[in-house]
Each structure stands twice: as structure tokens, then as C-alpha cells.
Amino acid sequence: MSTIYPVVWSNNKVLLIDQTCLPSQYTLVEISRYEDMAKAIKTMIVRGAPAIGVAAAYGIYLGAREINTKDRETFLKSLEEVAETLRQTRPTAVNLFWAISRMLKTAYETIGTIEEITAILLETAKKIQEEDLQTCQAIGKNSLSILPSHPDKLTILTHCNAGALATAGYGTALGVIRSAWTAGRLKRVYADETRPRLQGAKLTAWECVQEKIPVTVISDNMAAHCMQKGLIDMVVVGADRIAANGDAANKIGTYGLAVIAKMHQVPFYVAAPLSTVDFSLETGQLIPIEERDASELYQVGNTVIYPDGVDYYNPAFDVTPAELITGIITEEKTVKPVELITLKHFV
Ligand code: MRU
């Protein structure tokens, strides 16, 4: 059981673990205004698809309580503006849009005073957070039946951070790993460093160290070598958005990992809540891919590591085609990507 909660509602404000400071500093950032929440999402103080959704839900509530009117129409119009500011933060993780839509729907469907609507928005944000925690635990539990059989214990490779820090707590891919660890099925985690922002080295490794799960960090270009050497029994990653056909967008480098896993017959699983599935998109080619600032590539700390005069391309995510994915582990059950559509009625 993880005790890492990236988003906490306390004393009328939101506390975020500043994920840009880990692992060297554990700092909490207080957020009381929706614009600060939007900034925190954009600058990745809070990151990871489900955690972004939870943060945005609280952002909608913070925005609602900042609106100074008693008129319902004026209130809803201003709330739409708050929602739009939050939507403009990060384009790929669909949980952001999913959580904002759910909050707006609640506001529109609540008949009552502005104070009553605002109070219900806070309860809804808390509910989204609580549900995500339970969902991640269910994903972990469901994954136990698909863990490959092994004469000893498993070594699982993961990419980026799909852990407690990226969700309400517990994690999706790292939730699978936590469950395997608790069940006595895990020997070791291999964590891809995950260039350029190093979420694997900084965040996944930190979470593992907190819980004494043995972890080996490798740079991204070592994964093929590790698989060739027979060091990896299974790959499990999270997702930022999954299309109806099972194509899955996740942190840049995930697609390459899936290709080499296929080459070495290593099972490749995506662990994600159904709130990450965008059934409105037929294929992964329609998923918007965020491009981030080039400084993430050329700067390490305060040092510029590339020569002047080069061009940059810094996509934050890539899309793994469904045919490379062994299974998608959800809170309902694990399905083959082609069967994902059968879970649509749960959403
Ligand atoms: O850019 P980030 O750090 O927000 O990207 C995070 C990922 O790609 C995660 O793997 C994904 O959001 C799944 S989180 C449970």
C-alpha cells in the first residue's frame, strides 16, 4: 500500500507534491486559485494523466469559489472560462478533459444556489480522487492473474512514472508492480530513466525506494540490451490516452519499448483506468501529441549540452499501435486491445 498522495485537499486549499523537485527535495506547494492550478499542471508540478485529472477537478472547484455572483447563468459562463483555462494546460492526457467535463456536468445538473453548486463541486472533486485511488487498486488486483508464470520471481520493466505520483495514489503500471511485490511475485523493477524529463529515474525510482522495492535504473537505450540478455520478464506502462482500437499514447519512448519487447517476445502490458480511454477516437493517430519546450532537451540543470545551431523536436508522447500490446489492464478486467470496445458501457 502506497502512502504517497500527490494531491491533497487540506484546510480549504490543495497541497501538491512538487514533482519537479523530487527526489532531492520533498516540497509541498499550496494552491488556492484556479490559475495557479493551471500553472502547476502546465509546469508539471503535478503530472501523470490521472493526477492531472484530479488536480483539474479541484481547479474547477477553486475557480467556482472565486466567481462572485449569485446569478446562475453568469456563474456557469464564468465556470466555462475556468474550464477552458484548465483545458489549455496539457493536450494529450484525456483524464484532464474527462475530469473537467464531469465537473461541468455536475454544475449544470445541480439545481440550487451558487453556494450549493460550489459545495457539490468540491464533493465531486473529492469523489474523482477517491474513485481513482480505488481504480488503481483494482487494476493492481486484476493484474495478478496475468503475471507471467516464472520458476522464481519476476523482473518487470516500466517507463516514465505511472505510479502513486501520477494518480490519486498507488499508480497504474506501478500499481501492478506494487501488487506483484505485495503478492511475493516480484524480484526487481527496471525503471527506464525516461529522457528528457527523467520521470523514471527521478520519480519511479523514488517511489520504489520509499517502499523498499528493489529497483535498477537504466537509460532508455539500454532496454533492448536488457531484453536480449533475458533480464526482463514483462513490460508494464501507463497511458495518457487510449483510442477505441487500443492504440495507446504514453510517454515518448514507449513505442520503441513495445517494438523491442515484441522482438524479444516479452509481454507488453498497458495499465490504465477506463477514464484514460477516449472512445471518441477511432485510432491512436487522432490523439493530440504535446510538444514541449526544447530546453527540456538541450539543458541539463543549468548547463546547455547541445551546440548552438541545431534544431529541436521534443514530442512528449508517442502512440504504441494496438498490435504491439499484449493486454490492457483496467479496473474491470484485462482485455486484448481489440476487445477494449466491449468495456465501453462502463464509462
Ligand atoms: O509528461 P508526464 O510526466 O505527465 O507523462 C506521464 C506519463 O506518460 C504516464 O506514463 C501516464 O500519464 C500514465 S500515469 C498513470
Short mmCIF file of C-alpha atoms and ligand atoms in Angstrom, two decimals:
data_model
loop_
_atom_site.label_atom_id
_atom_site.label_comp_id
_atom_site.label_asym_id
_atom_site.label_seq_id
_atom_site.Cartn_x
_atom_site.Cartn_y
_atom_site.Cartn_z
CA MET A 1 0.00 0.00 0.00
CA SER A 2 1.42 3.35 -1.00
CA THR A 3 1.24 6.39 1.24
CA ILE A 4 2.26 8.84 -1.47
CA TYR A 5 -0.54 11.27 -2.37
CA PRO A 6 0.38 13.89 -4.97
CA VAL A 7 -2.81 15.91 -4.50
CA VAL A 8 -4.24 16.54 -1.03
CA TRP A 9 -7.23 18.67 -0.03
CA SER A 10 -6.40 20.30 3.31
CA ASN A 11 -7.56 23.41 5.17
CA ASN A 12 -9.51 24.78 2.23
CA LYS A 13 -6.68 24.51 -0.23
CA VAL A 14 -4.92 21.95 -2.39
CA LEU A 15 -1.46 20.71 -1.49
CA LEU A 16 0.60 19.34 -4.36
CA ILE A 17 3.85 17.41 -4.03
CA ASP A 18 6.18 19.44 -6.26
CA GLN A 19 7.28 16.70 -8.64
CA THR A 20 9.81 18.97 -10.32
CA CYS A 21 11.86 18.94 -7.10
CA LEU A 22 11.93 15.20 -6.41
CA PRO A 23 13.97 13.29 -5.45
CA SER A 24 16.35 15.88 -3.99
CA GLN A 25 13.60 17.84 -2.20
CA TYR A 26 10.16 16.87 -0.94
CA THR A 27 8.23 20.13 -1.16
CA LEU A 28 4.52 20.83 -0.91
CA VAL A 29 3.00 23.65 -2.95
CA GLU A 30 -0.21 25.29 -1.73
CA ILE A 31 -2.80 26.09 -4.37
CA SER A 32 -5.84 28.26 -3.61
CA ARG A 33 -6.59 29.76 -7.01
CA TYR A 34 -7.54 28.01 -10.23
CA GLU A 35 -4.98 29.91 -12.31
CA ASP A 36 -2.22 28.62 -10.04
CA MET A 37 -3.58 25.11 -10.53
CA ALA A 38 -3.45 25.57 -14.31
CA LYS A 39 0.15 26.75 -13.99
CA ALA A 40 1.04 23.78 -11.76
CA ILE A 41 -0.32 21.36 -14.36
CA LYS A 42 1.44 23.09 -17.24
CA THR A 43 4.79 23.26 -15.47
CA MET A 44 4.41 19.64 -14.30
CA ILE A 45 4.47 20.30 -10.56
CA VAL A 46 1.65 17.78 -10.84
CA ARG A 47 1.81 15.34 -13.75
CA GLY A 48 0.66 11.91 -14.89
CA ALA A 49 -2.72 11.52 -16.57
CA PRO A 50 -5.00 10.58 -13.63
CA ALA A 51 -3.26 13.01 -11.23
CA ILE A 52 -3.75 15.79 -13.77
CA GLY A 53 -7.46 14.88 -13.85
CA VAL A 54 -7.75 15.04 -10.06
CA ALA A 55 -5.85 18.34 -9.93
CA ALA A 56 -8.05 19.84 -12.66
CA ALA A 57 -11.20 18.75 -10.81
CA TYR A 58 -10.03 20.68 -7.74
CA GLY A 59 -9.05 23.52 -10.10
CA ILE A 60 -12.66 23.75 -11.27
CA TYR A 61 -13.83 23.94 -7.66
CA LEU A 62 -11.25 26.64 -6.84
CA GLY A 63 -12.41 28.58 -9.89
CA ALA A 64 -16.06 28.17 -8.84
CA ARG A 65 -15.44 29.65 -5.41
CA GLU A 66 -13.62 32.60 -6.98
CA ILE A 67 -16.69 33.53 -9.06
CA ASN A 68 -18.51 36.40 -7.38
CA THR A 69 -22.12 36.25 -8.50
CA LYS A 70 -25.50 34.98 -7.35
CA ASP A 71 -26.78 34.58 -10.90
CA ARG A 72 -26.73 31.01 -12.23
CA GLU A 73 -26.17 31.92 -15.91
CA THR A 74 -23.28 34.28 -15.08
CA PHE A 75 -21.81 31.64 -12.80
CA LEU A 76 -21.94 28.88 -15.43
CA LYS A 77 -20.46 31.18 -18.08
CA SER A 78 -17.55 32.07 -15.79
CA LEU A 79 -17.10 28.39 -14.89
CA GLU A 80 -16.76 27.59 -18.61
CA GLU A 81 -13.91 30.14 -18.75
CA VAL A 82 -12.22 28.48 -15.77
CA ALA A 83 -12.60 25.11 -17.54
CA GLU A 84 -11.07 26.48 -20.73
CA THR A 85 -8.02 27.80 -18.88
CA LEU A 86 -7.50 24.38 -17.31
CA ARG A 87 -8.05 22.60 -20.66
CA GLN A 88 -5.28 24.67 -22.25
CA THR A 89 -2.60 23.19 -19.98
CA ARG A 90 -1.73 19.80 -21.45
CA PRO A 91 -3.33 18.32 -24.56
CA THR A 92 -2.59 14.59 -24.51
CA ALA A 93 -3.79 13.20 -21.16
CA VAL A 94 -7.51 12.67 -21.69
CA ASN A 95 -8.17 12.41 -17.94
CA LEU A 96 -7.81 16.21 -17.83
CA PHE A 97 -10.73 16.68 -20.24
CA TRP A 98 -12.68 13.81 -18.70
CA ALA A 99 -12.48 15.28 -15.18
CA ILE A 100 -13.32 18.80 -16.36
CA SER A 101 -16.38 17.50 -18.28
CA ARG A 102 -17.57 15.59 -15.23
CA MET A 103 -17.23 18.68 -13.03
CA LEU A 104 -19.07 20.90 -15.55
CA LYS A 105 -21.84 18.31 -15.94
CA THR A 106 -22.26 18.31 -12.16
CA ALA A 107 -22.53 22.11 -12.14
CA TYR A 108 -25.11 22.14 -14.94
CA GLU A 109 -27.19 19.35 -13.40
CA THR A 110 -27.28 20.77 -9.86
CA ILE A 111 -30.36 22.79 -9.11
CA GLY A 112 -29.66 25.14 -6.21
CA THR A 113 -27.90 28.29 -5.15
CA ILE A 114 -24.37 29.12 -6.32
CA GLU A 115 -23.14 28.17 -2.83
CA GLU A 116 -24.84 24.78 -3.13
CA ILE A 117 -23.42 24.13 -6.60
CA THR A 118 -19.95 25.13 -5.40
CA ALA A 119 -20.21 22.80 -2.40
CA ILE A 120 -21.24 19.91 -4.64
CA LEU A 121 -18.28 20.64 -6.94
CA LEU A 122 -15.91 20.15 -4.01
CA GLU A 123 -17.58 16.85 -3.15
CA THR A 124 -17.30 15.75 -6.81
CA ALA A 125 -13.57 16.57 -6.93
CA LYS A 126 -13.06 14.51 -3.76
CA LYS A 127 -15.08 11.69 -5.31
CA ILE A 128 -12.99 11.72 -8.51
CA GLN A 129 -9.88 11.47 -6.34
CA GLU A 130 -11.25 8.65 -4.16
CA GLU A 131 -12.50 6.72 -7.19
CA ASP A 132 -9.10 6.97 -8.88
CA LEU A 133 -7.41 5.51 -5.83
CA GLN A 134 -9.84 2.58 -5.79
CA THR A 135 -9.49 2.15 -9.54
CA CYS A 136 -5.71 1.90 -9.30
CA GLN A 137 -6.01 -0.68 -6.54
CA ALA A 138 -8.44 -2.70 -8.70
CA ILE A 139 -6.00 -2.52 -11.63
CA GLY A 140 -3.28 -3.88 -9.36
CA LYS A 141 -5.53 -6.68 -8.13
CA ASN A 142 -6.68 -7.61 -11.66
CA SER A 143 -3.11 -7.76 -12.88
CA LEU A 144 -2.21 -10.65 -10.57
CA SER A 145 -3.94 -13.15 -12.87
CA ILE A 146 -1.98 -12.08 -15.96
CA LEU A 147 1.51 -12.03 -14.46
CA PRO A 148 3.65 -14.44 -16.50
CA SER A 149 4.42 -17.69 -14.74
CA HIS A 150 8.01 -17.89 -13.63
CA PRO A 151 10.00 -20.52 -11.71
CA ASP A 152 11.33 -17.74 -9.48
CA LYS A 153 10.09 -14.15 -9.18
CA LEU A 154 9.53 -11.62 -11.97
CA THR A 155 11.59 -8.72 -13.18
CA ILE A 156 9.33 -6.01 -14.61
CA LEU A 157 10.42 -3.08 -16.74
CA THR A 158 8.48 0.17 -16.71
CA HIS A 159 8.81 3.52 -18.47
CA CYS A 160 8.25 7.04 -17.14
CA ASN A 161 6.26 7.23 -13.91
CA ALA A 162 2.80 5.73 -13.78
CA GLY A 163 2.93 5.47 -10.02
CA ALA A 164 1.23 6.96 -6.97
CA LEU A 165 2.67 10.33 -8.03
CA ALA A 166 0.89 10.11 -11.40
CA THR A 167 -2.51 9.17 -9.96
CA ALA A 168 -4.51 9.82 -6.80
CA GLY A 169 -2.19 7.26 -5.17
CA TYR A 170 -0.98 3.66 -5.74
CA GLY A 171 -0.47 4.02 -9.51
CA THR A 172 -1.43 2.17 -12.67
CA ALA A 173 1.73 0.50 -14.04
CA LEU A 174 3.44 0.95 -10.70
CA GLY A 175 0.21 -0.26 -9.09
CA VAL A 176 0.69 -3.53 -10.99
CA ILE A 177 4.26 -3.62 -9.72
CA ARG A 178 3.16 -2.83 -6.13
CA SER A 179 0.60 -5.63 -6.26
CA ALA A 180 3.15 -8.10 -7.63
CA TRP A 181 5.54 -7.07 -4.85
CA THR A 182 2.92 -7.47 -2.14
CA ALA A 183 1.95 -10.87 -3.58
CA GLY A 184 5.57 -12.01 -3.39
CA ARG A 185 5.80 -12.33 -7.20
CA LEU A 186 8.30 -9.55 -7.91
CA LYS A 187 12.06 -9.75 -7.79
CA ARG A 188 13.03 -6.36 -9.18
CA VAL A 189 11.86 -3.35 -11.17
CA TYR A 190 13.85 -1.97 -14.08
CA ALA A 191 12.99 1.71 -14.46
CA ASP A 192 13.74 3.41 -17.75
CA GLU A 193 15.33 6.76 -16.99
CA THR A 194 12.88 8.40 -19.46
CA ARG A 195 14.54 11.24 -21.28
CA PRO A 196 14.13 14.14 -21.42
CA ARG A 197 12.47 14.83 -18.05
CA LEU A 198 13.71 11.68 -16.31
CA GLN A 199 10.44 10.74 -14.59
CA GLY A 200 11.65 7.12 -14.41
CA ALA A 201 14.93 7.92 -12.69
CA LYS A 202 13.56 10.69 -10.50
CA LEU A 203 10.03 9.58 -9.64
CA THR A 204 9.58 5.84 -10.26
CA ALA A 205 12.90 5.05 -8.61
CA TRP A 206 12.00 7.36 -5.70
CA GLU A 207 8.66 5.61 -5.17
CA CYS A 208 10.35 2.19 -5.24
CA VAL A 209 13.00 3.31 -2.75
CA GLN A 210 10.27 4.63 -0.40
CA GLU A 211 8.72 1.15 -0.35
CA LYS A 212 11.93 -0.84 -0.46
CA ILE A 213 11.08 -2.41 -3.82
CA PRO A 214 14.42 -3.34 -5.46
CA VAL A 215 14.90 -1.04 -8.46
CA THR A 216 17.52 -0.78 -11.19
CA VAL A 217 17.54 2.41 -13.25
CA ILE A 218 18.70 2.11 -16.86
CA SER A 219 18.95 4.73 -19.55
CA ASP A 220 16.30 4.31 -22.23
CA ASN A 221 18.73 2.98 -24.82
CA MET A 222 19.65 0.03 -22.58
CA ALA A 223 16.24 -1.66 -22.62
CA ALA A 224 16.89 -3.69 -25.80
CA HIS A 225 20.16 -4.96 -24.40
CA CYS A 226 18.48 -5.96 -21.12
CA MET A 227 15.77 -7.89 -23.01
CA GLN A 228 18.36 -9.59 -25.22
CA LYS A 229 20.17 -10.69 -22.05
CA GLY A 230 16.91 -12.21 -20.73
CA LEU A 231 16.77 -9.81 -17.79
CA ILE A 232 13.17 -8.69 -18.33
CA ASP A 233 10.08 -10.92 -17.92
CA MET A 234 7.39 -8.34 -18.60
CA VAL A 235 6.93 -4.67 -19.52
CA VAL A 236 4.12 -2.63 -17.99
CA VAL A 237 3.49 1.03 -18.75
CA GLY A 238 0.73 3.55 -18.12
CA ALA A 239 -1.17 5.56 -20.72
CA ASP A 240 -2.22 9.14 -21.27
CA ARG A 241 -4.93 8.36 -23.80
CA ILE A 242 -6.07 5.12 -25.41
CA ALA A 243 -8.08 5.16 -28.63
CA ALA A 244 -11.09 2.89 -29.19
CA ASN A 245 -8.98 0.44 -31.22
CA GLY A 246 -6.48 0.01 -28.36
CA ASP A 247 -3.67 2.22 -29.72
CA ALA A 248 -2.14 3.82 -26.62
CA ALA A 249 -0.39 7.17 -26.17
CA ASN A 250 2.16 7.23 -23.39
CA LYS A 251 5.44 8.95 -22.58
CA ILE A 252 7.81 9.31 -25.51
CA GLY A 253 9.87 6.15 -25.87
CA THR A 254 7.03 3.77 -25.02
CA TYR A 255 6.50 2.84 -28.68
CA GLY A 256 10.17 1.92 -29.12
CA LEU A 257 9.97 -0.19 -25.98
CA ALA A 258 6.94 -2.06 -27.36
CA VAL A 259 8.79 -2.77 -30.61
CA ILE A 260 11.78 -4.27 -28.83
CA ALA A 261 9.53 -6.20 -26.43
CA LYS A 262 7.83 -7.81 -29.44
CA MET A 263 11.21 -8.65 -30.95
CA HIS A 264 12.19 -10.45 -27.72
CA GLN A 265 8.75 -12.00 -27.02
CA VAL A 266 8.48 -10.10 -23.75
CA PRO A 267 4.80 -9.47 -22.83
CA PHE A 268 3.96 -5.78 -23.09
CA TYR A 269 1.03 -4.54 -20.98
CA VAL A 270 -0.64 -1.15 -20.65
CA ALA A 271 -2.26 -0.48 -17.26
CA ALA A 272 -4.86 2.28 -17.27
CA PRO A 273 -8.23 3.26 -15.83
CA LEU A 274 -11.16 3.37 -18.23
CA SER A 275 -11.16 7.17 -17.77
CA THR A 276 -7.99 7.10 -19.93
CA VAL A 277 -9.84 5.52 -22.86
CA ASP A 278 -11.12 8.01 -25.41
CA PHE A 279 -13.78 6.00 -27.22
CA SER A 280 -14.47 9.02 -29.44
CA LEU A 281 -11.17 8.45 -31.24
CA GLU A 282 -11.14 5.56 -33.66
CA THR A 283 -7.35 5.19 -33.76
CA GLY A 284 -4.28 6.48 -31.97
CA GLN A 285 -3.33 8.63 -34.95
CA LEU A 286 -6.04 11.05 -33.83
CA ILE A 287 -4.53 11.55 -30.36
CA PRO A 288 -3.07 15.07 -29.98
CA ILE A 289 0.60 14.86 -29.08
CA GLU A 290 2.01 17.57 -26.84
CA GLU A 291 5.27 19.19 -27.90
CA ARG A 292 7.22 20.74 -25.06
CA ASP A 293 9.91 23.34 -24.83
CA ALA A 294 13.24 22.46 -26.43
CA SER A 295 15.09 23.43 -23.25
CA GLU A 296 13.98 20.07 -21.80
CA LEU A 297 16.31 18.50 -24.36
CA TYR A 298 19.28 20.80 -24.55
CA GLN A 299 19.57 21.78 -20.92
CA VAL A 300 20.65 19.57 -18.03
CA GLY A 301 20.27 21.56 -14.83
CA ASN A 302 21.67 24.95 -15.76
CA THR A 303 24.08 23.55 -18.33
CA VAL A 304 23.40 23.69 -22.07
CA ILE A 305 24.63 20.39 -23.50
CA TYR A 306 24.00 20.85 -27.25
CA PRO A 307 25.99 23.06 -29.61
CA ASP A 308 24.48 26.25 -31.00
CA GLY A 309 22.86 26.00 -34.40
CA VAL A 310 20.92 22.73 -34.05
CA ASP A 311 17.16 22.31 -34.43
CA TYR A 312 14.99 20.53 -31.89
CA TYR A 313 11.92 18.32 -31.81
CA ASN A 314 10.51 17.47 -28.40
CA PRO A 315 7.27 15.45 -28.59
CA ALA A 316 6.26 14.44 -25.04
CA PHE A 317 4.31 11.31 -26.04
CA ASP A 318 4.15 8.64 -28.72
CA VAL A 319 1.49 6.17 -29.78
CA THR A 320 2.02 2.43 -29.43
CA PRO A 321 -0.06 0.55 -32.03
CA ALA A 322 -2.55 -1.93 -30.55
CA GLU A 323 -0.87 -4.86 -32.32
CA LEU A 324 2.19 -4.45 -30.08
CA ILE A 325 0.18 -4.51 -26.85
CA THR A 326 -0.35 -7.90 -25.17
CA GLY A 327 -3.17 -6.63 -22.99
CA ILE A 328 -4.73 -3.56 -21.40
CA ILE A 329 -5.20 -3.93 -17.64
CA THR A 330 -8.21 -1.92 -16.45
CA GLU A 331 -10.17 -1.76 -13.22
CA GLU A 332 -12.83 -4.02 -14.77
CA LYS A 333 -10.60 -6.66 -16.32
CA THR A 334 -7.65 -7.21 -18.61
CA VAL A 335 -8.54 -7.20 -22.29
CA LYS A 336 -6.77 -7.57 -25.59
CA PRO A 337 -6.69 -4.19 -27.34
CA VAL A 338 -9.32 -5.37 -29.89
CA GLU A 339 -11.68 -6.21 -27.02
CA LEU A 340 -11.41 -2.77 -25.41
CA ILE A 341 -14.61 -1.65 -27.09
CA THR A 342 -16.52 -4.27 -25.05
CA LEU A 343 -15.81 -2.18 -21.93
CA LYS A 344 -17.37 1.00 -23.36
CA HIS A 345 -20.58 0.63 -21.33
CA PHE A 346 -18.59 1.01 -18.09
CA VAL A 347 -17.62 4.59 -19.00
O1 MRU B 1 4.50 14.03 -19.05
P1 MRU B 1 4.01 13.23 -17.90
O2 MRU B 1 5.03 13.02 -16.84
O3 MRU B 1 2.70 13.75 -17.37
O4 MRU B 1 3.71 11.80 -18.55
C1 MRU B 1 3.23 10.77 -17.75
C2 MRU B 1 3.07 9.51 -18.46
O5 MRU B 1 3.31 9.38 -19.64
C3 MRU B 1 2.48 8.38 -17.67
O6 MRU B 1 3.03 7.17 -18.05
C4 MRU B 1 0.98 8.36 -17.92
O7 MRU B 1 0.43 9.62 -17.63
C5 MRU B 1 0.30 7.35 -17.14
S1 MRU B 1 0.17 7.85 -15.46
C6 MRU B 1 -0.65 6.72 -14.55
#
